[in-house]
Amino acid sequence: MTEKPDLRAAILAAAKKEPSATRAEVSAHVRLVLTVAAIGLAVAFFVLGGVTLGDRPASFVVHVALVWSIVAAASALLLLRRGATGLGAPTATLLGVAMAVAPLLGASYLGLHVSEAAGIGHDHVGALSHPMCFIMTLVFTIAPFAVFAALRRGVDPVHPAATGAIAGAASAAVGGVAITLHCPISSDLHVLLGHALPAVVMLLVGFALGPRIFGVRAAP
Amino acid sequence: MASFTLQFGGAAPSMVARVARVARVGMSGMLGPCRIGPAPGHGMTAWLMADASASSKDSTALRLREAMERYAQGEDAAFAELYDLLSPRLLAFLTRMTRDRVTAEDLMQQTFLNMHRARGRFAVGAEVTPWAFAIARRLFLDSTRRGKREVLERGERGGDEDDERSIFDLVEAAGATAEELVDAKSLAIVIEGALSELPEQQREAFALIKQEGLSVAEAAGILGTSVGAVKLRAHRAYESLRTALGKKGRAPS
């Protein structure tokens, strides 16, 4: 099937008229976003109080942060890995992993709490502590989500909602690491509601925003 | 069971091409030989276009990767090369999806503009064809969701008339008998009918692998599913087509 010569000319002219970033320009932009995000996350973390152990053993905090970092890294890797076709993992895999992030965070915390810090964290926790930590965790997710958006903006024609979902969940896992280091409360309920639950919220937010951020769209 | 071979000279228009492609499935696909039309030696010019050789496909893929790489790095002239390498297949794919030439051209323009916008984020060393097809498919799905169905339906009617004219002209030009002409036409209708009755997922898998010539992995990437799932869908589609052809006495020999 052959197309009209004027169609070719029209498409080439339209592309010429519309500026688009080259790979070097995108790399520079991503580096800038990464730097700003890292600084922003660090500033937010230290402004909010930095590392606070409370009555938690240091090894316990390190282990929780390490396991949650592994969850964050694994989900981010799946998000960024494109494979031979350049189109990424199947939709079901992305959604499955995104949905597994919050349960993994929660289950790993409960397991480590029982094995390494049994007997602590059972004191009464103020009712406002849960929403406070919940909001702080969400604040910590902004920077990593911005980095993922800068890396994959407008290039996913297959499953942008699933990409958004896993970007949200991975960002929440990064936020979870930060809040784990910062929040001294080790109550199981508090960690589940204030530290792990944001992964579910971010999954939904990412799923909803994914097509706009990561998706390919027709010209208006 | 009767053995048929549908044979024409020259370039095949859309309907004939579709018949041919479906026929080729039998030869290169899962179920062994399948020919459409009277057996060889019955007066029609040799036809059934051979599949592009593997080396030719590799060479095109390599040229596409190189052109995309240069374009991603900022060499604007490489866009024309990308266009020339991709546009025939993309336009054929979109025309088949939309059944309307104007809509297909519009979607192809948007596909190339999306590739242009995202060039800086294109993964180093990734295949260009699956990405381009995935963009085209996404834009097609979005356009149908935006209520452009009426355009497609108009195009579908027009397309059928074009196809009918093309196949009659071609068979006539090839010196076919009226019987052969009717035979080819009725077979094409059976195939088209069977294809249109397939579930969307099966039809897409079949179209990408058997009609567009993409690999199973590429089709899986475009459809956002696993290789196994695509194989299963294509196999089921092929079985359905085989059954439909069998009912009409056209089953692969």
Short mmCIF file of C-alpha atoms in Angstrom, two decimals:
data_model
loop_
_atom_site.label_atom_id
_atom_site.label_comp_id
_atom_site.label_asym_id
_atom_site.label_seq_id
_atom_site.Cartn_x
_atom_site.Cartn_y
_atom_site.Cartn_z
CA MET A 1 0.00 0.00 0.00
CA THR A 2 1.41 3.39 -0.97
CA GLU A 3 0.51 6.76 0.45
CA LYS A 4 0.20 10.07 -1.31
CA PRO A 5 3.42 12.09 -1.67
CA ASP A 6 1.69 15.11 -0.12
CA LEU A 7 0.96 13.06 3.01
CA ARG A 8 4.67 12.36 3.40
CA ALA A 9 5.49 16.02 2.91
CA ALA A 10 2.76 17.08 5.36
CA ILE A 11 4.00 14.71 8.07
CA LEU A 12 7.63 15.71 7.64
CA ALA A 13 6.66 19.39 7.70
CA ALA A 14 4.50 18.93 10.82
CA ALA A 15 7.38 17.23 12.61
CA LYS A 16 9.78 19.96 11.54
CA LYS A 17 7.42 22.61 12.89
CA GLU A 18 7.01 20.95 16.29
CA PRO A 19 10.14 20.98 18.45
CA SER A 20 11.00 17.73 20.23
CA ALA A 21 13.77 17.00 22.69
CA THR A 22 16.69 14.89 21.56
CA ARG A 23 18.11 12.13 23.74
CA ALA A 24 20.84 14.43 25.08
CA GLU A 25 18.25 17.07 26.00
CA VAL A 26 16.03 14.47 27.69
CA SER A 27 19.05 13.14 29.61
CA ALA A 28 19.89 16.64 30.80
CA HIS A 29 16.26 17.17 31.84
CA VAL A 30 16.15 13.85 33.70
CA ARG A 31 19.43 14.67 35.48
CA LEU A 32 17.99 18.00 36.54
CA VAL A 33 14.75 16.42 37.79
CA LEU A 34 16.74 13.72 39.58
CA THR A 35 18.93 16.30 41.30
CA VAL A 36 16.02 18.51 42.31
CA ALA A 37 14.04 15.46 43.49
CA ALA A 38 16.96 14.12 45.55
CA ILE A 39 17.55 17.53 47.14
CA GLY A 40 13.81 18.02 47.70
CA LEU A 41 13.45 14.61 49.33
CA ALA A 42 16.50 15.19 51.53
CA VAL A 43 15.31 18.67 52.56
CA ALA A 44 11.80 17.41 53.33
CA PHE A 45 13.25 14.52 55.31
CA PHE A 46 15.54 16.66 57.45
CA VAL A 47 13.07 19.53 57.87
CA LEU A 48 10.58 17.01 59.23
CA GLY A 49 13.13 15.77 61.75
CA GLY A 50 15.51 13.37 59.98
CA VAL A 51 16.27 9.94 61.41
CA THR A 52 14.49 9.15 64.69
CA LEU A 53 14.94 5.73 66.25
CA GLY A 54 12.78 6.16 69.38
CA ASP A 55 12.73 2.88 71.28
CA ARG A 56 13.34 0.85 68.14
CA PRO A 57 16.59 -1.11 67.89
CA ALA A 58 18.83 0.37 65.20
CA SER A 59 19.30 -3.00 63.51
CA PHE A 60 15.53 -3.42 63.25
CA VAL A 61 15.15 0.00 61.60
CA VAL A 62 18.00 -0.75 59.20
CA HIS A 63 16.50 -4.12 58.27
CA VAL A 64 13.04 -2.68 57.65
CA ALA A 65 14.51 0.14 55.56
CA LEU A 66 16.66 -2.35 53.64
CA VAL A 67 13.76 -4.71 52.83
CA TRP A 68 11.52 -1.82 51.81
CA SER A 69 14.33 -0.43 49.64
CA ILE A 70 14.55 -3.79 47.89
CA VAL A 71 10.80 -3.71 47.23
CA ALA A 72 11.13 -0.15 45.89
CA ALA A 73 14.11 -1.03 43.70
CA ALA A 74 12.47 -4.16 42.30
CA SER A 75 9.26 -2.36 41.36
CA ALA A 76 11.19 0.59 39.91
CA LEU A 77 13.32 -1.79 37.88
CA LEU A 78 10.22 -3.44 36.45
CA LEU A 79 8.83 -0.01 35.60
CA LEU A 80 11.98 1.14 33.83
CA ARG A 81 12.92 -2.12 32.12
CA ARG A 82 11.73 -2.03 28.52
CA GLY A 83 12.86 -5.39 27.15
CA ALA A 84 13.71 -6.20 23.53
CA THR A 85 10.50 -4.75 22.13
CA GLY A 86 10.95 -1.51 24.04
CA LEU A 87 7.40 -1.76 25.35
CA GLY A 88 8.02 -3.04 28.85
CA ALA A 89 6.54 -5.90 30.84
CA PRO A 90 3.01 -7.25 30.25
CA THR A 91 0.14 -5.28 31.76
CA ALA A 92 -0.78 -8.07 34.17
CA THR A 93 2.78 -8.25 35.50
CA LEU A 94 2.95 -4.50 36.09
CA LEU A 95 -0.41 -4.44 37.83
CA GLY A 96 0.33 -7.60 39.82
CA VAL A 97 3.61 -6.23 41.15
CA ALA A 98 2.06 -2.81 41.83
CA MET A 99 -0.70 -4.46 43.84
CA ALA A 100 1.83 -6.61 45.70
CA VAL A 101 3.90 -3.65 46.94
CA ALA A 102 1.67 -2.59 49.87
CA PRO A 103 1.12 -6.17 51.15
CA LEU A 104 4.87 -6.82 50.83
CA LEU A 105 5.69 -3.71 52.82
CA GLY A 106 3.16 -4.61 55.49
CA ALA A 107 4.04 -8.31 55.69
CA SER A 108 7.78 -7.68 55.80
CA TYR A 109 7.32 -5.17 58.61
CA LEU A 110 5.16 -7.54 60.62
CA GLY A 111 7.65 -10.36 60.12
CA LEU A 112 10.63 -8.25 61.14
CA HIS A 113 8.73 -6.77 64.07
CA VAL A 114 7.94 -10.20 65.46
CA SER A 115 11.43 -11.56 64.90
CA GLU A 116 13.58 -8.57 65.82
CA ALA A 117 11.57 -6.16 67.97
CA ALA A 118 8.97 -8.25 69.76
CA GLY A 119 7.63 -6.51 72.83
CA ILE A 120 8.11 -2.94 71.65
CA GLY A 121 5.63 -0.70 69.89
CA HIS A 122 2.57 -1.84 71.75
CA ASP A 123 2.01 1.43 73.61
CA HIS A 124 -1.02 3.58 72.87
CA VAL A 125 -0.55 5.65 69.73
CA GLY A 126 -2.39 8.98 69.31
CA ALA A 127 -5.21 8.95 66.79
CA LEU A 128 -3.64 11.76 64.81
CA SER A 129 -0.35 9.92 64.36
CA HIS A 130 -1.74 7.68 61.63
CA PRO A 131 -2.97 10.44 59.30
CA MET A 132 0.12 12.55 60.04
CA CYS A 133 2.46 9.79 58.95
CA PHE A 134 0.17 8.94 56.06
CA ILE A 135 0.47 12.50 54.74
CA MET A 136 4.22 12.63 55.37
CA THR A 137 4.69 9.39 53.44
CA LEU A 138 2.73 10.88 50.55
CA VAL A 139 4.96 13.97 50.66
CA PHE A 140 8.01 11.71 50.41
CA THR A 141 6.54 10.01 47.31
CA ILE A 142 6.38 13.21 45.27
CA ALA A 143 10.09 13.29 44.41
CA PRO A 144 10.46 9.69 43.21
CA PHE A 145 7.20 9.91 41.26
CA ALA A 146 8.49 13.06 39.52
CA VAL A 147 11.64 11.18 38.52
CA PHE A 148 9.66 8.27 37.08
CA ALA A 149 7.42 10.69 35.20
CA ALA A 150 10.47 12.47 33.75
CA LEU A 151 11.95 9.17 32.62
CA ARG A 152 8.86 7.71 30.95
CA ARG A 153 6.74 10.71 30.05
CA GLY A 154 4.59 10.21 26.94
CA VAL A 155 6.27 7.04 25.69
CA ASP A 156 3.97 4.22 26.79
CA PRO A 157 1.42 3.34 24.12
CA VAL A 158 0.48 -0.03 25.59
CA HIS A 159 -0.36 0.18 29.28
CA PRO A 160 0.09 3.72 30.64
CA ALA A 161 -2.36 3.15 33.51
CA ALA A 162 -0.44 0.08 34.68
CA THR A 163 2.82 2.00 34.30
CA GLY A 164 1.31 4.78 36.43
CA ALA A 165 0.18 2.24 39.00
CA ILE A 166 3.61 0.71 39.42
CA ALA A 167 5.25 4.15 39.39
CA GLY A 168 2.92 5.16 42.21
CA ALA A 169 3.55 2.00 44.20
CA ALA A 170 7.33 2.20 43.73
CA SER A 171 7.30 5.87 44.76
CA ALA A 172 5.31 4.97 47.86
CA ALA A 173 7.87 2.29 48.72
CA VAL A 174 10.62 4.94 48.51
CA GLY A 175 8.45 7.20 50.69
CA GLY A 176 8.00 4.26 53.04
CA VAL A 177 11.76 3.93 53.47
CA ALA A 178 11.99 7.61 54.37
CA ILE A 179 9.13 7.45 56.88
CA THR A 180 10.56 4.27 58.39
CA LEU A 181 13.78 6.11 59.16
CA HIS A 182 11.93 9.13 60.45
CA CYS A 183 8.91 7.86 62.43
CA PRO A 184 9.79 6.33 65.83
CA ILE A 185 6.39 4.64 66.26
CA SER A 186 6.67 0.91 65.79
CA SER A 187 3.07 -0.10 66.40
CA ASP A 188 1.94 -2.57 63.75
CA LEU A 189 -1.35 -0.80 63.12
CA HIS A 190 0.39 2.55 62.79
CA VAL A 191 2.94 1.25 60.29
CA LEU A 192 0.27 -0.46 58.24
CA LEU A 193 -1.99 2.60 58.14
CA GLY A 194 0.56 5.40 58.09
CA HIS A 195 3.52 3.87 56.23
CA ALA A 196 2.28 1.03 54.01
CA LEU A 197 -1.25 2.13 53.10
CA PRO A 198 0.01 5.11 51.03
CA ALA A 199 1.29 2.51 48.54
CA VAL A 200 -2.33 1.56 47.82
CA VAL A 201 -3.35 5.19 47.46
CA MET A 202 -0.41 5.97 45.19
CA LEU A 203 -1.18 2.89 43.11
CA LEU A 204 -4.67 4.25 42.50
CA VAL A 205 -3.41 7.79 41.88
CA GLY A 206 -0.81 6.47 39.45
CA PHE A 207 -3.38 4.31 37.71
CA ALA A 208 -5.64 7.33 37.24
CA LEU A 209 -2.89 9.74 36.14
CA GLY A 210 -0.87 7.21 34.15
CA PRO A 211 -2.58 7.71 30.79
CA ARG A 212 -2.04 11.48 31.03
CA ILE A 213 1.56 11.29 32.21
CA PHE A 214 2.97 8.19 30.57
CA GLY A 215 0.55 7.61 27.72
CA VAL A 216 0.71 8.41 24.04
CA ARG A 217 -2.01 10.81 23.05
CA ALA A 218 -3.47 12.18 19.87
CA ALA A 219 -2.76 15.80 19.09
CA PRO A 220 -5.53 18.10 20.37
CA MET B 1 -10.73 -32.49 0.02
CA ALA B 2 -10.33 -30.04 -2.82
CA SER B 3 -7.06 -28.24 -3.17
CA PHE B 4 -7.22 -24.63 -4.31
CA THR B 5 -4.71 -22.03 -5.31
CA LEU B 6 -5.68 -18.41 -5.72
CA GLN B 7 -3.25 -16.99 -8.22
CA PHE B 8 -2.89 -13.53 -9.71
CA GLY B 9 -0.19 -11.57 -11.44
CA GLY B 10 1.05 -8.17 -10.36
CA ALA B 11 0.46 -6.32 -7.12
CA ALA B 12 -2.35 -7.60 -4.95
CA PRO B 13 -4.95 -5.11 -3.73
CA SER B 14 -6.34 -5.24 -0.24
CA MET B 15 -8.97 -7.95 -0.53
CA VAL B 16 -6.75 -10.21 -2.57
CA ALA B 17 -3.86 -9.52 -0.25
CA ARG B 18 -5.98 -10.50 2.69
CA VAL B 19 -7.05 -13.72 1.03
CA ALA B 20 -3.47 -14.43 0.17
CA ARG B 21 -2.22 -13.74 3.62
CA VAL B 22 -4.79 -15.98 5.20
CA ALA B 23 -3.89 -18.62 2.67
CA ARG B 24 -0.23 -18.26 3.50
CA VAL B 25 -1.04 -18.94 7.13
CA GLY B 26 -1.68 -22.49 6.14
CA MET B 27 1.67 -22.81 4.46
CA SER B 28 3.88 -21.08 6.95
CA GLY B 29 1.74 -21.32 10.01
CA MET B 30 0.70 -23.94 12.41
CA LEU B 31 -1.25 -26.34 10.27
CA GLY B 32 0.80 -27.09 7.21
CA PRO B 33 -0.07 -26.52 3.55
CA CYS B 34 -3.18 -24.60 2.50
CA ARG B 35 -3.82 -23.29 -0.97
CA ILE B 36 -6.80 -21.38 -2.24
CA GLY B 37 -8.32 -21.68 -5.70
CA PRO B 38 -7.89 -24.31 -8.39
CA ALA B 39 -4.79 -26.45 -8.22
CA PRO B 40 -1.67 -25.42 -10.17
CA GLY B 41 -1.84 -25.84 -13.91
CA HIS B 42 -5.37 -24.51 -14.16
CA GLY B 43 -4.57 -21.44 -16.22
CA MET B 44 -3.92 -18.62 -13.69
CA THR B 45 -0.60 -16.88 -13.33
CA ALA B 46 1.56 -18.06 -10.47
CA TRP B 47 0.90 -16.11 -7.35
CA LEU B 48 1.06 -16.32 -3.57
CA MET B 49 3.69 -13.79 -2.68
CA ALA B 50 6.53 -15.33 -0.72
CA ASP B 51 7.08 -14.18 2.83
CA ALA B 52 9.84 -11.65 3.14
CA SER B 53 12.95 -13.57 3.93
CA ALA B 54 14.27 -13.48 7.46
CA SER B 55 17.42 -11.70 6.36
CA SER B 56 15.42 -8.99 4.60
CA LYS B 57 13.36 -8.45 7.74
CA ASP B 58 16.50 -8.26 9.86
CA SER B 59 18.02 -5.77 7.47
CA THR B 60 14.94 -3.52 7.64
CA ALA B 61 14.86 -3.78 11.42
CA LEU B 62 18.54 -2.86 11.56
CA ARG B 63 18.04 0.14 9.26
CA LEU B 64 15.09 1.24 11.39
CA ARG B 65 17.10 0.97 14.59
CA GLU B 66 19.97 2.92 13.06
CA ALA B 67 17.64 5.62 11.71
CA MET B 68 15.81 5.89 15.04
CA GLU B 69 19.10 6.07 16.91
CA ARG B 70 20.31 8.91 14.69
CA TYR B 71 16.96 10.66 15.02
CA ALA B 72 16.97 10.30 18.82
CA GLN B 73 20.43 11.86 18.84
CA GLY B 74 19.16 14.87 16.90
CA GLU B 75 19.72 14.12 13.21
CA ASP B 76 16.45 15.49 11.84
CA ALA B 77 16.99 14.08 8.36
CA ALA B 78 16.68 10.55 9.74
CA PHE B 79 12.95 11.13 10.25
CA ALA B 80 12.32 10.92 6.50
CA GLU B 81 14.18 7.61 6.43
CA LEU B 82 12.08 6.33 9.32
CA TYR B 83 8.97 7.45 7.51
CA ASP B 84 9.93 5.69 4.29
CA LEU B 85 10.74 2.45 6.10
CA LEU B 86 7.67 2.39 8.32
CA SER B 87 4.84 4.17 6.54
CA PRO B 88 3.77 1.43 4.07
CA ARG B 89 3.30 -1.13 6.85
CA LEU B 90 1.74 1.35 9.23
CA LEU B 91 -0.69 2.62 6.64
CA ALA B 92 -1.67 -0.91 5.66
CA PHE B 93 -2.16 -1.82 9.31
CA LEU B 94 -4.22 1.28 10.06
CA THR B 95 -6.28 0.93 6.91
CA ARG B 96 -7.10 -2.63 7.90
CA MET B 97 -8.03 -1.50 11.40
CA THR B 98 -10.10 1.53 10.41
CA ARG B 99 -11.28 0.38 6.98
CA ASP B 100 -11.12 4.01 6.00
CA ARG B 101 -8.20 5.45 4.08
CA VAL B 102 -8.64 9.03 5.32
CA THR B 103 -8.84 8.00 8.98
CA ALA B 104 -5.86 5.69 8.50
CA GLU B 105 -3.78 8.52 7.05
CA ASP B 106 -4.79 10.82 9.88
CA LEU B 107 -3.82 8.21 12.47
CA MET B 108 -0.55 7.54 10.69
CA GLN B 109 0.28 11.23 10.83
CA GLN B 110 -0.42 11.25 14.56
CA THR B 111 1.65 8.10 15.01
CA PHE B 112 4.68 9.71 13.39
CA LEU B 113 4.18 12.92 15.36
CA ASN B 114 4.09 10.92 18.60
CA MET B 115 7.29 9.15 17.60
CA HIS B 116 8.77 12.56 16.85
CA ARG B 117 7.76 13.96 20.25
CA ALA B 118 9.09 10.95 22.15
CA ARG B 119 12.30 10.46 20.19
CA GLY B 120 14.52 11.56 23.06
CA ARG B 121 13.00 8.94 25.37
CA PHE B 122 13.22 6.05 22.93
CA ALA B 123 15.15 3.22 24.59
CA VAL B 124 18.63 2.66 23.16
CA GLY B 125 18.71 -0.49 21.02
CA ALA B 126 14.97 -1.18 21.26
CA GLU B 127 12.98 -2.37 18.23
CA VAL B 128 11.22 0.47 16.41
CA THR B 129 8.49 -1.49 14.65
CA PRO B 130 6.63 -2.79 17.74
CA TRP B 131 6.75 0.67 19.28
CA ALA B 132 5.36 2.31 16.15
CA PHE B 133 2.62 -0.32 15.81
CA ALA B 134 1.74 0.03 19.48
CA ILE B 135 1.39 3.81 19.09
CA ALA B 136 -0.75 3.35 16.00
CA ARG B 137 -2.95 0.82 17.76
CA ARG B 138 -3.32 3.07 20.81
CA LEU B 139 -4.33 6.03 18.65
CA PHE B 140 -6.79 3.85 16.77
CA LEU B 141 -8.36 2.62 20.03
CA ASP B 142 -8.55 6.19 21.35
CA SER B 143 -10.14 7.44 18.15
CA THR B 144 -12.80 4.74 18.22
CA ARG B 145 -13.49 5.50 21.86
CA ARG B 146 -13.97 9.13 20.98
CA GLY B 147 -16.97 8.14 18.91
CA LYS B 148 -15.53 8.05 15.44
CA ARG B 149 -17.31 4.85 14.65
CA GLU B 150 -19.59 6.42 12.06
CA VAL B 151 -16.57 7.40 9.98
CA LEU B 152 -15.30 3.87 10.18
CA GLU B 153 -18.62 2.41 9.18
CA ARG B 154 -18.83 4.69 6.17
CA GLY B 155 -15.34 3.64 5.26
CA GLU B 156 -16.18 -0.01 5.71
CA ARG B 157 -18.90 0.19 3.09
CA GLY B 158 -16.64 2.09 0.72
CA GLY B 159 -13.79 -0.31 1.33
CA ASP B 160 -15.88 -3.32 0.43
CA GLU B 161 -16.83 -1.77 -2.87
CA ASP B 162 -13.21 -1.00 -3.59
CA ASP B 163 -12.20 -4.50 -2.65
CA GLU B 164 -14.88 -5.95 -4.87
CA ARG B 165 -13.79 -3.86 -7.82
CA SER B 166 -10.15 -4.68 -7.21
CA ILE B 167 -10.58 -8.40 -7.03
CA PHE B 168 -12.79 -8.50 -10.12
CA ASP B 169 -10.35 -6.34 -12.06
CA LEU B 170 -7.41 -8.42 -10.98
CA VAL B 171 -8.94 -11.76 -11.73
CA GLU B 172 -10.12 -10.48 -15.08
CA ALA B 173 -6.68 -9.13 -15.85
CA ALA B 174 -5.17 -12.49 -14.97
CA GLY B 175 -7.48 -14.17 -17.47
CA ALA B 176 -9.48 -15.99 -14.84
CA THR B 177 -12.72 -17.69 -15.64
CA ALA B 178 -16.00 -16.50 -14.15
CA GLU B 179 -16.05 -19.62 -11.98
CA GLU B 180 -12.65 -18.84 -10.56
CA LEU B 181 -13.67 -15.28 -9.96
CA VAL B 182 -16.76 -16.29 -8.00
CA ASP B 183 -14.75 -18.87 -6.13
CA ALA B 184 -12.13 -16.35 -5.05
CA LYS B 185 -14.72 -13.81 -4.08
CA SER B 186 -16.77 -16.23 -2.02
CA LEU B 187 -13.66 -17.46 -0.25
CA ALA B 188 -12.66 -13.91 0.57
CA ILE B 189 -16.12 -13.31 2.02
CA VAL B 190 -15.85 -16.45 4.14
CA ILE B 191 -12.47 -15.39 5.48
CA GLU B 192 -13.57 -11.83 6.15
CA GLY B 193 -16.70 -13.10 7.88
CA ALA B 194 -14.76 -15.54 10.01
CA LEU B 195 -12.24 -12.85 10.95
CA SER B 196 -14.94 -10.37 11.88
CA GLU B 197 -16.60 -12.93 14.14
CA LEU B 198 -13.45 -13.56 16.14
CA PRO B 199 -13.15 -12.01 19.59
CA GLU B 200 -11.18 -8.75 19.49
CA GLN B 201 -8.17 -10.20 21.30
CA GLN B 202 -7.89 -13.15 18.91
CA ARG B 203 -8.35 -10.96 15.85
CA GLU B 204 -5.64 -8.57 16.99
CA ALA B 205 -3.18 -11.35 17.74
CA PHE B 206 -3.91 -12.98 14.39
CA ALA B 207 -3.62 -9.68 12.51
CA LEU B 208 -0.30 -8.69 14.08
CA ILE B 209 1.35 -12.07 13.60
CA LYS B 210 -0.16 -13.40 10.40
CA GLN B 211 -1.10 -10.25 8.52
CA GLU B 212 1.55 -7.79 9.69
CA GLY B 213 4.31 -10.35 9.98
CA LEU B 214 5.43 -9.37 13.48
CA SER B 215 7.06 -11.88 15.80
CA VAL B 216 5.08 -13.36 18.67
CA ALA B 217 7.23 -11.41 21.16
CA GLU B 218 6.60 -8.16 19.30
CA ALA B 219 2.86 -8.82 19.17
CA ALA B 220 2.91 -9.61 22.88
CA GLY B 221 4.65 -6.30 23.59
CA ILE B 222 2.13 -4.37 21.50
CA LEU B 223 -0.83 -6.07 23.15
CA GLY B 224 0.67 -5.75 26.62
CA THR B 225 0.46 -9.44 27.33
CA SER B 226 2.69 -12.50 27.55
CA VAL B 227 4.13 -14.48 24.64
CA GLY B 228 2.17 -17.54 25.71
CA ALA B 229 -1.11 -15.65 25.76
CA VAL B 230 -0.51 -14.26 22.26
CA LYS B 231 0.36 -17.71 20.91
CA LEU B 232 -2.84 -19.07 22.39
CA ARG B 233 -4.96 -16.25 20.95
CA ALA B 234 -3.44 -16.59 17.49
CA HIS B 235 -3.86 -20.36 17.61
CA ARG B 236 -7.51 -20.06 18.59
CA ALA B 237 -8.08 -17.50 15.85
CA TYR B 238 -6.49 -19.82 13.34
CA GLU B 239 -8.57 -22.75 14.53
CA SER B 240 -11.73 -20.65 14.15
CA LEU B 241 -10.72 -19.68 10.63
CA ARG B 242 -9.93 -23.25 9.79
CA THR B 243 -13.32 -24.34 11.05
CA ALA B 244 -15.04 -21.61 9.07
CA LEU B 245 -13.18 -22.60 5.92
CA GLY B 246 -13.85 -26.26 6.57
CA LYS B 247 -17.57 -25.66 6.71
CA LYS B 248 -17.34 -24.14 3.26
CA GLY B 249 -15.25 -27.01 1.96
CA ARG B 250 -12.10 -24.88 1.92
CA ALA B 251 -10.18 -26.42 4.75
CA PRO B 252 -6.40 -26.58 4.39
CA SER B 253 -5.46 -29.64 2.42
#
